[in-house]
Short mmCIF file of C-alpha atoms and ligand atoms in Angstrom, two decimals:
data_model
loop_
_atom_site.label_atom_id
_atom_site.label_comp_id
_atom_site.label_asym_id
_atom_site.label_seq_id
_atom_site.Cartn_x
_atom_site.Cartn_y
_atom_site.Cartn_z
CA MET A 24 -14.69 10.74 -3.83
CA GLU A 25 -18.02 9.54 -2.57
CA ARG A 26 -18.34 11.49 0.60
CA ASP A 27 -21.77 11.57 2.19
CA SER A 28 -23.62 14.81 1.94
CA VAL A 29 -25.04 16.70 4.86
CA THR A 30 -28.63 17.86 5.14
CA PRO A 31 -29.18 20.12 2.11
CA PRO A 32 -29.87 23.78 2.92
CA SER A 33 -33.49 24.94 2.79
CA ARG A 34 -34.77 26.81 -0.27
CA ALA A 35 -34.68 30.09 1.71
CA ALA A 36 -31.08 29.46 2.72
CA ARG A 37 -30.17 28.62 -0.90
CA LYS A 38 -31.72 31.89 -2.10
CA LEU A 39 -29.81 33.83 0.50
CA LEU A 40 -26.57 32.05 -0.36
CA ALA A 41 -27.09 32.68 -4.08
CA ARG A 42 -26.91 36.42 -3.38
CA LEU A 43 -23.38 35.90 -2.10
CA ASP A 44 -22.17 34.12 -5.26
CA LEU A 45 -19.26 35.79 -7.03
CA SER A 46 -20.56 37.84 -9.96
CA ARG A 47 -19.48 37.04 -13.54
CA ASP A 48 -17.01 39.95 -13.43
CA GLU A 49 -15.60 38.79 -10.12
CA ILE A 50 -15.17 35.28 -11.50
CA ASP A 51 -13.36 36.60 -14.57
CA ALA A 52 -11.07 38.78 -12.46
CA ARG A 53 -10.29 35.94 -10.04
CA LEU A 54 -9.72 33.50 -12.90
CA ALA A 55 -7.17 35.83 -14.49
CA LEU A 56 -5.32 36.17 -11.17
CA ALA A 57 -5.46 32.42 -10.50
CA LEU A 58 -3.75 31.69 -13.82
CA ASP A 59 -0.95 34.14 -13.10
CA SER A 60 1.90 32.42 -11.27
CA GLY A 61 3.55 35.83 -10.74
CA TYR A 62 0.51 36.92 -8.73
CA TRP A 63 0.84 33.90 -6.43
CA LYS A 64 4.57 34.39 -6.00
CA SER A 65 4.05 37.97 -4.92
CA LEU A 66 1.21 36.98 -2.59
CA TYR A 67 3.42 34.57 -0.63
CA PRO A 68 7.07 34.96 -1.65
CA ALA A 69 8.27 32.29 0.78
CA PHE A 70 6.68 29.62 -1.43
CA SER A 71 7.16 28.78 -5.11
CA VAL A 72 4.92 27.85 -8.03
CA ASN A 73 6.12 25.14 -10.41
CA ASP A 74 9.74 25.30 -9.36
CA GLU A 75 10.85 21.68 -9.23
CA SER A 76 14.04 22.69 -7.45
CA SER A 77 12.13 23.85 -4.38
CA ALA A 78 13.43 22.00 -1.39
CA LEU A 79 11.71 18.97 0.06
CA PRO A 80 10.59 19.85 3.59
CA ARG A 81 12.78 18.20 6.20
CA ALA A 82 11.21 15.41 8.22
CA ASP A 83 12.93 12.45 9.84
CA ALA A 84 11.78 9.01 8.80
CA LEU A 85 9.87 7.09 11.45
CA THR A 86 12.07 4.75 13.44
CA ALA A 87 11.51 1.03 12.96
CA SER A 88 9.64 0.71 16.24
CA GLN A 89 7.46 3.78 15.58
CA TYR A 90 6.68 2.48 12.13
CA GLU A 91 5.77 -1.00 13.36
CA ARG A 92 3.44 0.36 16.01
CA LEU A 93 1.70 2.79 13.64
CA ALA A 94 1.46 0.35 10.75
CA ASP A 95 -0.01 -2.27 13.04
CA HIS A 96 -2.56 0.25 14.32
CA LEU A 97 -3.51 1.20 10.78
CA THR A 98 -3.96 -2.45 9.83
CA ARG A 99 -5.99 -3.40 12.89
CA ARG A 100 -7.98 -0.24 13.57
CA GLY A 101 -8.09 1.47 10.19
CA TYR A 102 -6.34 4.71 11.17
CA PHE A 103 -3.04 6.02 12.54
CA HIS A 104 -1.87 9.08 14.46
CA ALA A 105 1.81 10.04 14.65
CA ASP A 106 2.58 13.14 16.71
CA SER A 107 5.57 15.50 16.26
CA VAL A 108 6.58 14.33 12.80
CA LEU A 109 6.88 17.54 10.77
CA GLU A 110 9.16 20.40 11.71
CA SER A 111 7.63 23.55 13.17
CA GLU A 112 9.35 25.68 10.51
CA THR A 113 7.53 23.76 7.77
CA ILE A 114 4.20 23.91 9.56
CA ASP A 115 4.50 27.62 10.39
CA ALA A 116 5.23 28.43 6.74
CA MET A 117 2.26 26.38 5.51
CA ARG A 118 -0.05 28.00 8.03
CA GLY A 119 1.28 31.44 7.02
CA CYS A 120 0.52 30.59 3.41
CA ILE A 121 -3.10 29.68 4.19
CA GLU A 122 -3.53 32.91 6.14
CA ALA A 123 -2.09 34.94 3.23
CA VAL A 124 -4.39 33.21 0.74
CA ARG A 125 -7.44 33.81 2.95
CA SER A 126 -6.53 37.45 3.56
CA ALA A 127 -6.52 37.96 -0.21
CA GLY A 128 -10.11 36.66 -0.35
CA TRP A 129 -9.46 33.12 -1.60
CA PRO A 130 -10.73 29.93 0.01
CA PRO A 131 -7.84 28.30 1.95
CA VAL A 132 -7.56 25.42 -0.56
CA PHE A 133 -5.91 27.86 -2.99
CA ALA A 134 -2.76 27.25 -0.95
CA TYR A 135 -2.49 24.27 -3.31
CA VAL A 136 -1.24 26.52 -6.10
CA TYR A 137 2.10 26.43 -4.25
CA ASP A 138 4.69 23.64 -4.66
CA GLN A 139 5.14 23.25 -0.93
CA PHE A 140 1.57 22.04 -0.50
CA TRP A 141 2.42 19.17 -2.89
CA THR A 142 5.99 18.38 -1.84
CA ILE A 143 4.86 17.90 1.76
CA TRP A 144 3.26 14.60 0.69
CA ARG A 145 6.67 13.32 -0.42
CA VAL A 146 8.33 13.42 3.00
CA ALA A 147 9.63 10.16 4.43
CA PRO A 148 7.19 9.59 7.33
CA ILE A 149 4.14 10.19 5.12
CA LYS A 150 5.53 7.87 2.45
CA GLN A 151 6.16 5.22 5.07
CA MET A 152 2.60 5.39 6.37
CA VAL A 153 0.92 5.52 2.96
CA GLN A 154 3.01 2.52 1.94
CA ALA A 155 1.99 0.76 5.14
CA GLY A 156 -1.62 1.21 4.12
CA LEU A 157 -1.47 0.82 0.35
CA GLY A 158 1.87 -0.78 -0.55
CA GLU A 159 4.53 0.37 -3.01
CA GLY A 160 3.68 2.41 -6.09
CA TYR A 161 0.63 4.15 -4.65
CA ARG A 162 -0.52 7.33 -6.35
CA LEU A 163 -1.94 10.59 -5.13
CA ILE A 164 -5.61 11.36 -5.86
CA SER A 165 -5.75 15.08 -6.50
CA HIS A 166 -8.38 15.79 -3.88
CA PRO A 167 -6.69 18.50 -1.85
CA TRP A 168 -8.37 20.45 0.90
CA CYS A 169 -7.49 22.94 3.63
CA HIS A 170 -9.76 23.03 6.65
CA TYR A 171 -10.16 26.24 8.61
CA VAL A 172 -12.38 26.13 11.69
CA ASN A 173 -12.79 29.54 13.30
CA PRO A 174 -12.37 29.64 17.07
CA VAL A 175 -16.00 30.45 17.80
CA ALA A 176 -18.53 28.37 19.67
CA GLY A 177 -20.53 26.22 17.25
CA ALA A 178 -18.02 26.36 14.37
CA SER A 179 -17.12 22.87 13.27
CA GLY A 180 -15.14 20.69 10.96
CA TRP A 181 -16.89 18.34 8.57
CA PRO A 182 -19.79 16.30 9.93
CA PRO A 183 -19.54 12.51 10.32
CA HIS A 184 -18.80 10.80 6.99
CA VAL A 185 -16.67 8.20 5.27
CA ASP A 186 -14.38 9.37 2.47
CA GLY A 187 -15.94 6.79 0.18
CA ASN A 188 -17.29 3.27 0.43
CA LEU A 189 -14.18 2.18 -1.46
CA ALA A 190 -11.26 -0.11 -0.68
CA ASN A 191 -7.56 0.59 -1.31
CA ARG A 192 -7.63 4.27 -0.51
CA LEU A 193 -6.24 6.30 2.35
CA SER A 194 -6.61 9.93 3.47
CA VAL A 195 -3.78 11.72 5.25
CA TRP A 196 -4.55 14.77 7.39
CA ILE A 197 -1.99 17.22 8.80
CA PRO A 198 -2.90 19.69 11.57
CA LEU A 199 -1.22 23.06 11.01
CA THR A 200 -2.33 24.33 14.41
CA ASP A 201 -2.91 22.22 17.51
CA ALA A 202 -6.24 20.43 17.05
CA THR A 203 -7.78 20.26 20.49
CA LEU A 204 -10.94 19.03 22.18
CA ASP A 205 -12.06 22.68 22.24
CA ASN A 206 -11.32 23.79 18.69
CA GLY A 207 -12.74 20.89 16.72
CA CYS A 208 -10.26 17.99 16.70
CA ILE A 209 -10.98 14.90 14.59
CA TYR A 210 -12.98 11.97 15.93
CA VAL A 211 -12.95 8.50 14.39
CA VAL A 212 -14.87 5.32 14.90
CA PRO A 213 -12.11 2.72 14.72
CA GLY A 214 -12.79 0.08 12.13
CA ASP A 215 -11.36 -2.97 13.86
CA GLN A 216 -14.71 -4.44 14.75
CA ASN A 217 -16.06 -4.58 11.24
CA PHE A 218 -15.38 -2.39 8.19
CA ALA A 219 -18.36 -3.81 6.34
CA ARG A 220 -20.68 -2.69 9.04
CA ILE A 221 -19.52 0.90 8.75
CA GLY A 222 -19.88 0.67 4.99
CA GLU A 223 -23.44 -0.50 5.40
CA LEU A 224 -24.13 2.17 7.91
CA ARG A 225 -23.29 4.74 5.31
CA GLU A 226 -26.18 3.48 3.22
CA LEU A 227 -28.67 3.83 6.06
CA LYS A 228 -31.17 6.62 5.60
CA SER A 229 -31.79 6.66 9.35
CA ALA A 230 -30.31 4.91 12.35
CA THR A 231 -32.04 3.26 15.25
CA ASN A 232 -31.54 4.65 18.69
CA LEU A 233 -29.38 1.64 19.48
CA GLN A 234 -27.18 2.05 16.38
CA LEU A 235 -26.74 5.71 17.13
CA ARG A 236 -25.74 5.08 20.71
CA GLU A 237 -23.35 2.33 19.71
CA LEU A 238 -21.63 4.61 17.22
CA MET A 239 -21.35 7.48 19.66
CA GLN A 240 -19.85 5.22 22.25
CA ARG A 241 -17.29 3.89 19.79
CA GLY A 242 -16.12 7.41 18.76
CA ARG A 243 -12.58 8.32 19.68
CA ALA A 244 -11.28 11.88 19.98
CA LEU A 245 -7.90 12.48 18.36
CA PRO A 246 -6.43 15.72 19.68
CA ALA A 247 -3.19 16.31 17.76
CA SER A 248 -0.40 18.84 17.84
CA ALA A 249 0.56 20.91 14.81
CA GLY A 250 2.94 18.86 12.69
CA ALA A 251 1.39 15.49 13.48
CA ILE A 252 0.26 13.22 10.68
CA MET A 253 -2.96 11.27 10.84
CA GLY A 254 -4.58 8.98 8.32
CA TRP A 255 -7.53 6.66 7.82
CA HIS A 256 -8.81 4.22 5.24
CA PHE A 257 -11.74 5.59 3.25
CA ARG A 258 -14.37 3.45 5.00
CA ILE A 259 -13.51 4.72 8.46
CA LEU A 260 -16.24 6.92 9.87
CA HIS A 261 -14.79 10.22 11.09
CA TRP A 262 -15.58 13.89 11.58
CA GLY A 263 -14.28 17.27 12.70
CA SER A 264 -15.97 18.06 16.01
CA VAL A 265 -17.79 21.22 17.08
CA ALA A 266 -15.63 23.97 18.63
CA SER A 267 -16.50 25.45 21.98
CA GLY A 268 -14.93 28.83 21.22
CA GLY A 269 -11.80 30.75 22.19
CA GLY A 270 -8.20 29.91 21.48
CA HIS A 271 -6.89 29.62 17.94
CA PRO A 272 -8.43 28.45 14.64
CA ARG A 273 -8.09 24.77 13.81
CA ILE A 274 -6.24 24.70 10.51
CA SER A 275 -5.34 21.53 8.67
CA THR A 276 -4.72 20.09 5.25
CA VAL A 277 -5.61 16.74 3.74
CA MET A 278 -4.83 14.60 0.69
CA GLU A 279 -5.96 11.22 -0.60
CA PHE A 280 -4.00 8.24 -1.95
CA ILE A 281 -4.85 5.13 -3.97
CA LYS A 282 -3.18 1.74 -4.28
CA ALA A 283 -0.99 1.09 -7.36
CA GLU A 284 -3.22 -1.52 -9.01
CA GLU A 285 -6.49 0.24 -8.29
CA ALA A 286 -8.16 2.11 -11.16
CA GLY A 287 -9.37 5.54 -10.03
CA LEU A 288 -12.97 6.61 -10.51
CA PRO A 289 -13.48 9.35 -13.12
CA SER A 290 -14.01 11.78 -10.23
CA GLU A 291 -10.58 10.83 -8.87
CA MET A 292 -8.62 11.44 -12.06
CA PRO A 293 -5.92 12.39 -12.75
CA LEU A 294 -3.74 10.38 -10.36
CA PHE A 295 -0.16 11.48 -9.68
CA ASP A 296 3.10 9.86 -8.73
CA LEU A 297 4.67 12.84 -6.99
CA ASP A 298 8.16 11.37 -7.28
CA ARG A 299 7.87 11.86 -11.04
CA GLY A 300 7.15 15.57 -10.76
CA LEU A 301 4.59 17.99 -9.41
CA PRO A 302 1.35 18.77 -11.27
CA PRO A 303 1.56 21.97 -13.32
CA LEU A 304 -0.41 25.04 -12.20
CA LEU A 305 -3.37 24.29 -14.49
CA GLN A 306 -3.83 20.84 -13.03
CA ARG A 307 -3.57 22.23 -9.52
CA LEU A 308 -6.30 24.73 -10.38
CA PHE A 309 -8.45 21.94 -11.80
CA ALA A 310 -8.10 20.01 -8.53
CA ILE A 311 -8.90 23.11 -6.48
CA GLY A 312 -11.98 23.93 -8.60
CA ARG A 313 -13.27 20.38 -8.37
CA ALA A 314 -12.70 20.25 -4.62
CA ILE A 315 -14.62 23.50 -4.10
CA ASN A 316 -17.58 22.11 -6.00
CA HIS A 317 -17.43 18.77 -4.29
CA TYR A 318 -16.93 19.93 -0.74
CA LYS A 319 -19.42 22.78 -0.81
CA ARG A 320 -21.84 20.18 0.54
CA PHE A 321 -19.80 20.25 3.75
CA GLU A 322 -18.91 23.95 3.77
CA LEU A 323 -21.82 26.08 2.64
CA ARG A 324 -19.60 29.15 2.38
CA MET A 325 -17.87 27.45 -0.58
CA ARG A 326 -21.04 27.90 -2.66
CA ARG A 327 -19.91 31.47 -3.22
CA TYR A 328 -16.93 30.15 -5.20
CA ALA A 329 -18.67 27.36 -7.11
CA GLY A 330 -18.75 29.33 -10.40
CA LEU A 331 -15.05 30.12 -10.09
CA GLY A 332 -14.43 26.44 -9.33
CA ARG A 333 -16.22 25.41 -12.51
CA ALA A 334 -14.25 27.94 -14.55
CA LEU A 335 -11.00 26.55 -13.11
CA MET A 336 -12.07 23.03 -14.01
CA ARG A 337 -12.73 24.10 -17.59
CA VAL A 338 -9.29 25.62 -18.05
CA GLY A 339 -7.55 22.84 -16.12
CA ASP A 340 -9.25 20.07 -18.02
CA ALA A 341 -7.29 20.82 -21.18
CA ALA A 342 -4.08 20.30 -19.19
CA ASN A 343 -5.44 17.00 -17.84
CA ARG A 344 -6.21 15.76 -21.34
CA GLU A 345 -2.79 16.82 -22.58
CA SER A 346 -0.99 15.01 -19.76
CA ALA A 347 -3.16 11.88 -20.27
CA ALA A 348 -2.23 11.93 -23.97
CA THR A 349 1.51 12.21 -23.27
CA ALA A 350 1.29 9.41 -20.68
CA THR A 351 -0.10 6.93 -23.26
O1 AKG B 7 -10.98 18.51 9.23
C1 AKG B 7 -12.16 18.17 9.27
O2 AKG B 7 -13.02 18.77 9.87
C2 AKG B 7 -12.61 16.93 8.56
C3 AKG B 7 -11.53 16.25 7.82
C4 AKG B 7 -12.11 15.17 7.03
O3 AKG B 7 -13.05 14.57 7.44
C5 AKG B 7 -11.60 14.85 5.73
O4 AKG B 7 -10.77 15.61 5.20
O5 AKG B 7 -12.06 13.83 5.19
#
């Protein structure tokens, strides 16, 4: 997880933001709720927490010709986009879950306490595409996120970045509402010309006028309907664009994957093979807490929850160590 940061907020903005931080009491109260699976079940009864019998969402495997086309695109251009893959029932329920979590005052990524936000990554078309990119035996990097772009002019997804200057990793992004040119759809700069060049670009502290224009011209908008799946290798430059206002929020969720033989960075651990079981609640909370602290550089409003995120990492870390010990 080596995402570029955006321009840091000014000292005045930081002071202002600090006033919004959750207080110690609020953190303690939220921590107690977060650890209570009964609380989550009552918040969104349609979804379960650590119930391995919960059904795998239905999704047809890609046909051979779809798969060939998408896998070829991923190999040549560094990203893929498959529309109409997930069923609307699944997508509606996931979106409903994010709305319920937000209405209760949690950042949307807390939807990852629920099994269904993990089992979704097991469905056939996602497996096919992650295998196309990374081969058999890939594992999931527990870097979950839920994006929520309000339908107001100037709201935006994440600014241009690469997910890491690292090989053998893939991000998969699922729109839970239609992502349009007006509400902040994803843009990518396809990588077929030269991955290394994009990697280098990431290191640049500034770009020449020519480099900037070249990049802008190479950008490709990827409007996508709810239930599509999209993915890109880590070194592909991409971003969530700026909304022009009106319509519906752009809601999406994302996860990262790593090739079987690749050792994860410490910041990527633990890795999971979802076919062998779902992470327990404490490990989900660890992943959520870490993501809040990592991605607050992209979403300033997450700074409010940074203390809660750290508290979740502390309690979740014991579960990580326990599962590492039983795996050896
Ligand atoms: O949804 C967005 O705005 C950005 C998504 C993205 O860049 C990511 O998850 O890496």
